[in-house]
PDB file of C-alpha atoms in Angstrom:
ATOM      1  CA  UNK A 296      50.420   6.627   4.163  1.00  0.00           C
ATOM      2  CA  UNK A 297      51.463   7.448   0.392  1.00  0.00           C
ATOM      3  CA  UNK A 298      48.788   9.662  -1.584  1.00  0.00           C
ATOM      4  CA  UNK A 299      48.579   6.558  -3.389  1.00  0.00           C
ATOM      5  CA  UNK A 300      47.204   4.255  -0.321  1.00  0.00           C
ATOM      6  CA  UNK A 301      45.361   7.291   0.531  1.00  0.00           C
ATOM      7  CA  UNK A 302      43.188   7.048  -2.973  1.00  0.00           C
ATOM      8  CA  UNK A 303      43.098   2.989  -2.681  1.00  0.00           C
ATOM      9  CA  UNK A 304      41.379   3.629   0.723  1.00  0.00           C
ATOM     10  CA  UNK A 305      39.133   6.420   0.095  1.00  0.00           C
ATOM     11  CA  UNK A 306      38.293   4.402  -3.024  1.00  0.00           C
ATOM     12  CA  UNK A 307      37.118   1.696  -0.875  1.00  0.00           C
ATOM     13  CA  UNK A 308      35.193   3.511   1.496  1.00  0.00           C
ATOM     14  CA  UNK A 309      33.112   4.844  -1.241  1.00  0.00           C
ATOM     15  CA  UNK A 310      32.710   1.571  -3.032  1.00  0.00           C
ATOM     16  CA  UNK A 311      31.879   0.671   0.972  1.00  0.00           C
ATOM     17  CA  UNK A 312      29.188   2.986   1.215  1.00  0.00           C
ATOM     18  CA  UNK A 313      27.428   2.534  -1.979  1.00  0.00           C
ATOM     19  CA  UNK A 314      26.900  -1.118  -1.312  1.00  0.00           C
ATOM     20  CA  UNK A 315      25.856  -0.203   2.246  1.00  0.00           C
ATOM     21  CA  UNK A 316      23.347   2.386   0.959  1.00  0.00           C
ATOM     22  CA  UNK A 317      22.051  -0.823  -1.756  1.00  0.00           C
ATOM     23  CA  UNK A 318      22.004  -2.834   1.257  1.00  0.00           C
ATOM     24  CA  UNK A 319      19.742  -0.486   3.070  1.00  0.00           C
ATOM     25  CA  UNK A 320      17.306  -0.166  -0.533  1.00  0.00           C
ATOM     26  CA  UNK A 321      16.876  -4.045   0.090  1.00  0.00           C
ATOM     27  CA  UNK A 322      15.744  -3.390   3.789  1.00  0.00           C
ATOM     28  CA  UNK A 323      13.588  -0.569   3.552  1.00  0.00           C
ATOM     29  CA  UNK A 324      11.986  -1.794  -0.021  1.00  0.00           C
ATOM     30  CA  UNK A 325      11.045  -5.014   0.496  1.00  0.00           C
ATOM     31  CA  UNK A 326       7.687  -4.332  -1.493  1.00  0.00           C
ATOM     32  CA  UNK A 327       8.658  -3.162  -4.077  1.00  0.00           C
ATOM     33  CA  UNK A 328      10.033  -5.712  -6.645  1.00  0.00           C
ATOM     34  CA  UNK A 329      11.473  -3.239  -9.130  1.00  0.00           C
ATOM     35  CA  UNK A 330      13.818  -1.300  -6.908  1.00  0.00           C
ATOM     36  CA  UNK A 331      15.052  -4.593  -4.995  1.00  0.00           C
ATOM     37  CA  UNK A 332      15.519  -5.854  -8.545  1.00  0.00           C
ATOM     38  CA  UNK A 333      17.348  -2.017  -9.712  1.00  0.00           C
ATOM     39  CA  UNK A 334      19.725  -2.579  -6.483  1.00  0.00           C
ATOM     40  CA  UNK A 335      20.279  -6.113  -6.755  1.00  0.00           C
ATOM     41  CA  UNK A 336      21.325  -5.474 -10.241  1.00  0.00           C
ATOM     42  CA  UNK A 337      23.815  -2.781  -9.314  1.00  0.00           C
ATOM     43  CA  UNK A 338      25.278  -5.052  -6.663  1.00  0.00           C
ATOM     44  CA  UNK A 339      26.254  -6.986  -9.011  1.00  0.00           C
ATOM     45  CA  UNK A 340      27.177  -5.151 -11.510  1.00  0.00           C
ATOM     46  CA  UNK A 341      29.778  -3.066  -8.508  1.00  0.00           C
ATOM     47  CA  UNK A 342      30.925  -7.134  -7.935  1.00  0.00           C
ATOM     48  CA  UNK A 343      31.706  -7.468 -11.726  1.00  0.00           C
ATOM     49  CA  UNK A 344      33.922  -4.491 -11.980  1.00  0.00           C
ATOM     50  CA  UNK A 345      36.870  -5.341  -9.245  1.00  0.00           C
ATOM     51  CA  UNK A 346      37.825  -7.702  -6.336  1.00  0.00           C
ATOM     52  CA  UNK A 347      37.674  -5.187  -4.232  1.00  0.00           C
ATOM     53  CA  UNK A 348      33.951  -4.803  -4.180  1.00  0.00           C
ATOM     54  CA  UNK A 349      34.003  -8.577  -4.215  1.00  0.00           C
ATOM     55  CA  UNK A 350      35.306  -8.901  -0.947  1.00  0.00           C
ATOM     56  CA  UNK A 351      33.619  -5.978   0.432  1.00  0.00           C
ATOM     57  CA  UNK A 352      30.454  -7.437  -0.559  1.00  0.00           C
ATOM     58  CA  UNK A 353      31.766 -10.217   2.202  1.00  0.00           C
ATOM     59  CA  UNK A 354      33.231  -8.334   4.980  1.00  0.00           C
ATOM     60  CA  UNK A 355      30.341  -5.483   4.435  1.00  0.00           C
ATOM     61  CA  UNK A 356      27.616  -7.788   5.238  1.00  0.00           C
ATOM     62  CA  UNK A 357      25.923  -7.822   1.754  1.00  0.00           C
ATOM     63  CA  UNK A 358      26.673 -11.648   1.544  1.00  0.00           C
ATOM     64  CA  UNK A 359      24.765 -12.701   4.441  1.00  0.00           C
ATOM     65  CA  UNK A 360      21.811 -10.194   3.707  1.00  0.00           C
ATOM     66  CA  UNK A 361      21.158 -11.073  -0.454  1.00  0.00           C
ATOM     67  CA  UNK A 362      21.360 -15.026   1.260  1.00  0.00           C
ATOM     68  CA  UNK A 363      18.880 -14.502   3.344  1.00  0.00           C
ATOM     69  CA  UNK A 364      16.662 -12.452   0.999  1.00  0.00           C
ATOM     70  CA  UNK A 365      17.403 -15.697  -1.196  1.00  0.00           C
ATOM     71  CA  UNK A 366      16.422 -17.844   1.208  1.00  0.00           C
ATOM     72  CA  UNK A 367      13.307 -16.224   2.244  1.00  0.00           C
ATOM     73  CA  UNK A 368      11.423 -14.424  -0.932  1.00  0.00           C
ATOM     74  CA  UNK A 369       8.574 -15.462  -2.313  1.00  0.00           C
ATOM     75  CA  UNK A 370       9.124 -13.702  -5.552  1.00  0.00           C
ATOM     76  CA  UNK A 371      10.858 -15.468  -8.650  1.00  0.00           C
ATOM     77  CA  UNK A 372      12.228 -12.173  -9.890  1.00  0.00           C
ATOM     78  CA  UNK A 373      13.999 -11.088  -6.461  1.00  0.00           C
ATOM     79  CA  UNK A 374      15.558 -15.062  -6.176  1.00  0.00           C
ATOM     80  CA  UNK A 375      16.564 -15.044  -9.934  1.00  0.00           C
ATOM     81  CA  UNK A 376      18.062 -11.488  -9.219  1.00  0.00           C
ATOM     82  CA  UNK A 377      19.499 -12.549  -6.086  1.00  0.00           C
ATOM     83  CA  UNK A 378      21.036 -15.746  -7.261  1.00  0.00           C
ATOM     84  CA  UNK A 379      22.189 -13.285 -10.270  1.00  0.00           C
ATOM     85  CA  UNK A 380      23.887 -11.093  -7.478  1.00  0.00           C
ATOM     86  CA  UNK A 381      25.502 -13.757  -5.372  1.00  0.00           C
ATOM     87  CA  UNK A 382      27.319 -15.451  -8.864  1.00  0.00           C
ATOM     88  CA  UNK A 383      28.867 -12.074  -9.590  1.00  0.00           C
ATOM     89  CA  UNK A 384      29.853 -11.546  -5.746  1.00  0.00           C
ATOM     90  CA  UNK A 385      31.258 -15.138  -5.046  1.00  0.00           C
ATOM     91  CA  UNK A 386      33.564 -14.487  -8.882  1.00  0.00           C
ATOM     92  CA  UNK A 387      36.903 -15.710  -7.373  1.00  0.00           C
ATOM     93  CA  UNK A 388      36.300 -14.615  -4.120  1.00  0.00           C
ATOM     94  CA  UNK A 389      36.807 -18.308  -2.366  1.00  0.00           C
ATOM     95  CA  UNK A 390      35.993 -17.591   1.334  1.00  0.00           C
ATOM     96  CA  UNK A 391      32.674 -16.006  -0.115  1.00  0.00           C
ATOM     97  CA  UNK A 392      31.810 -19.321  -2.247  1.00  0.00           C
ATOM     98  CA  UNK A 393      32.815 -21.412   0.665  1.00  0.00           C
ATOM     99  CA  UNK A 394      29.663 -19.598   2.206  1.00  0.00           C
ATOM    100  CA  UNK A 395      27.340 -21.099  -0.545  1.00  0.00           C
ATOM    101  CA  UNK A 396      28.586 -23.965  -0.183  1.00  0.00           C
ATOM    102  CA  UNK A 397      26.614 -24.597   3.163  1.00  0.00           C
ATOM    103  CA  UNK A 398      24.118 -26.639   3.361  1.00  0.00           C
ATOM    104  CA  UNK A 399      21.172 -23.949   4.523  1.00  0.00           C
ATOM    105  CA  UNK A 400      21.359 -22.225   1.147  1.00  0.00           C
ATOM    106  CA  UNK A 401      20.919 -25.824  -1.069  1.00  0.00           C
ATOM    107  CA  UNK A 402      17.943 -25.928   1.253  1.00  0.00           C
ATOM    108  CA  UNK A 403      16.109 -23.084  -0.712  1.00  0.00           C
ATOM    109  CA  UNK A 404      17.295 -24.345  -4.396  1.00  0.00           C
TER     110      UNK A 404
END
């Protein structure tokens, strides 16, 4: 591998890991409105900047895991923030829209 593809994939480890640690805030935090809210927020805002994180957002399991919290919460601020999350994570990313586009999530909305 070129120093290059070396940076590209360390690059996307980190980027990885970061969403996987936001992930885990969601899990462990589920009382607390204001940090799901704070790492929802960053989610997105990590979607925003490149494809990449798009489509590691996917293939990470963050998709599935905001859906559900979509699907499931109670709280108008987490499924605004959620909802918030998925439209920056499903930006030109078509196998992740194609995901939203089943008919469980419609269910919720």
């Amino acid at each position: 591998a070129t120093c290059s593809e070396n940076n590209i994939t360390s690059g996307n480890d980190s980027i990885l890991e970061d969403m996987l640690l936001l992930l885990d805030c969601l899990k462990f935090q589920k009382n607390c409105i204001p940090l799901q809210k704070q790492a929802l927020a960053t989610l997105a805002a990590m979607c925003e900047s490149t494809a990449t994180a798009r489509d590691l957002f996917h293939t990470g399991g963050c998709l599935q895991y905001v859906t559900d919290l979509v699907k499931e919460t109670e709280s108008p601020d987490i499924l605004q923030a959620g909802l918030y999350t998925l439209g920056c994570a499903t930006e030109k990313n078509v196998v992740s829209q194609m995901r939203l586009c089943e008919a469980d999530i419609f269910n919720k909305l």
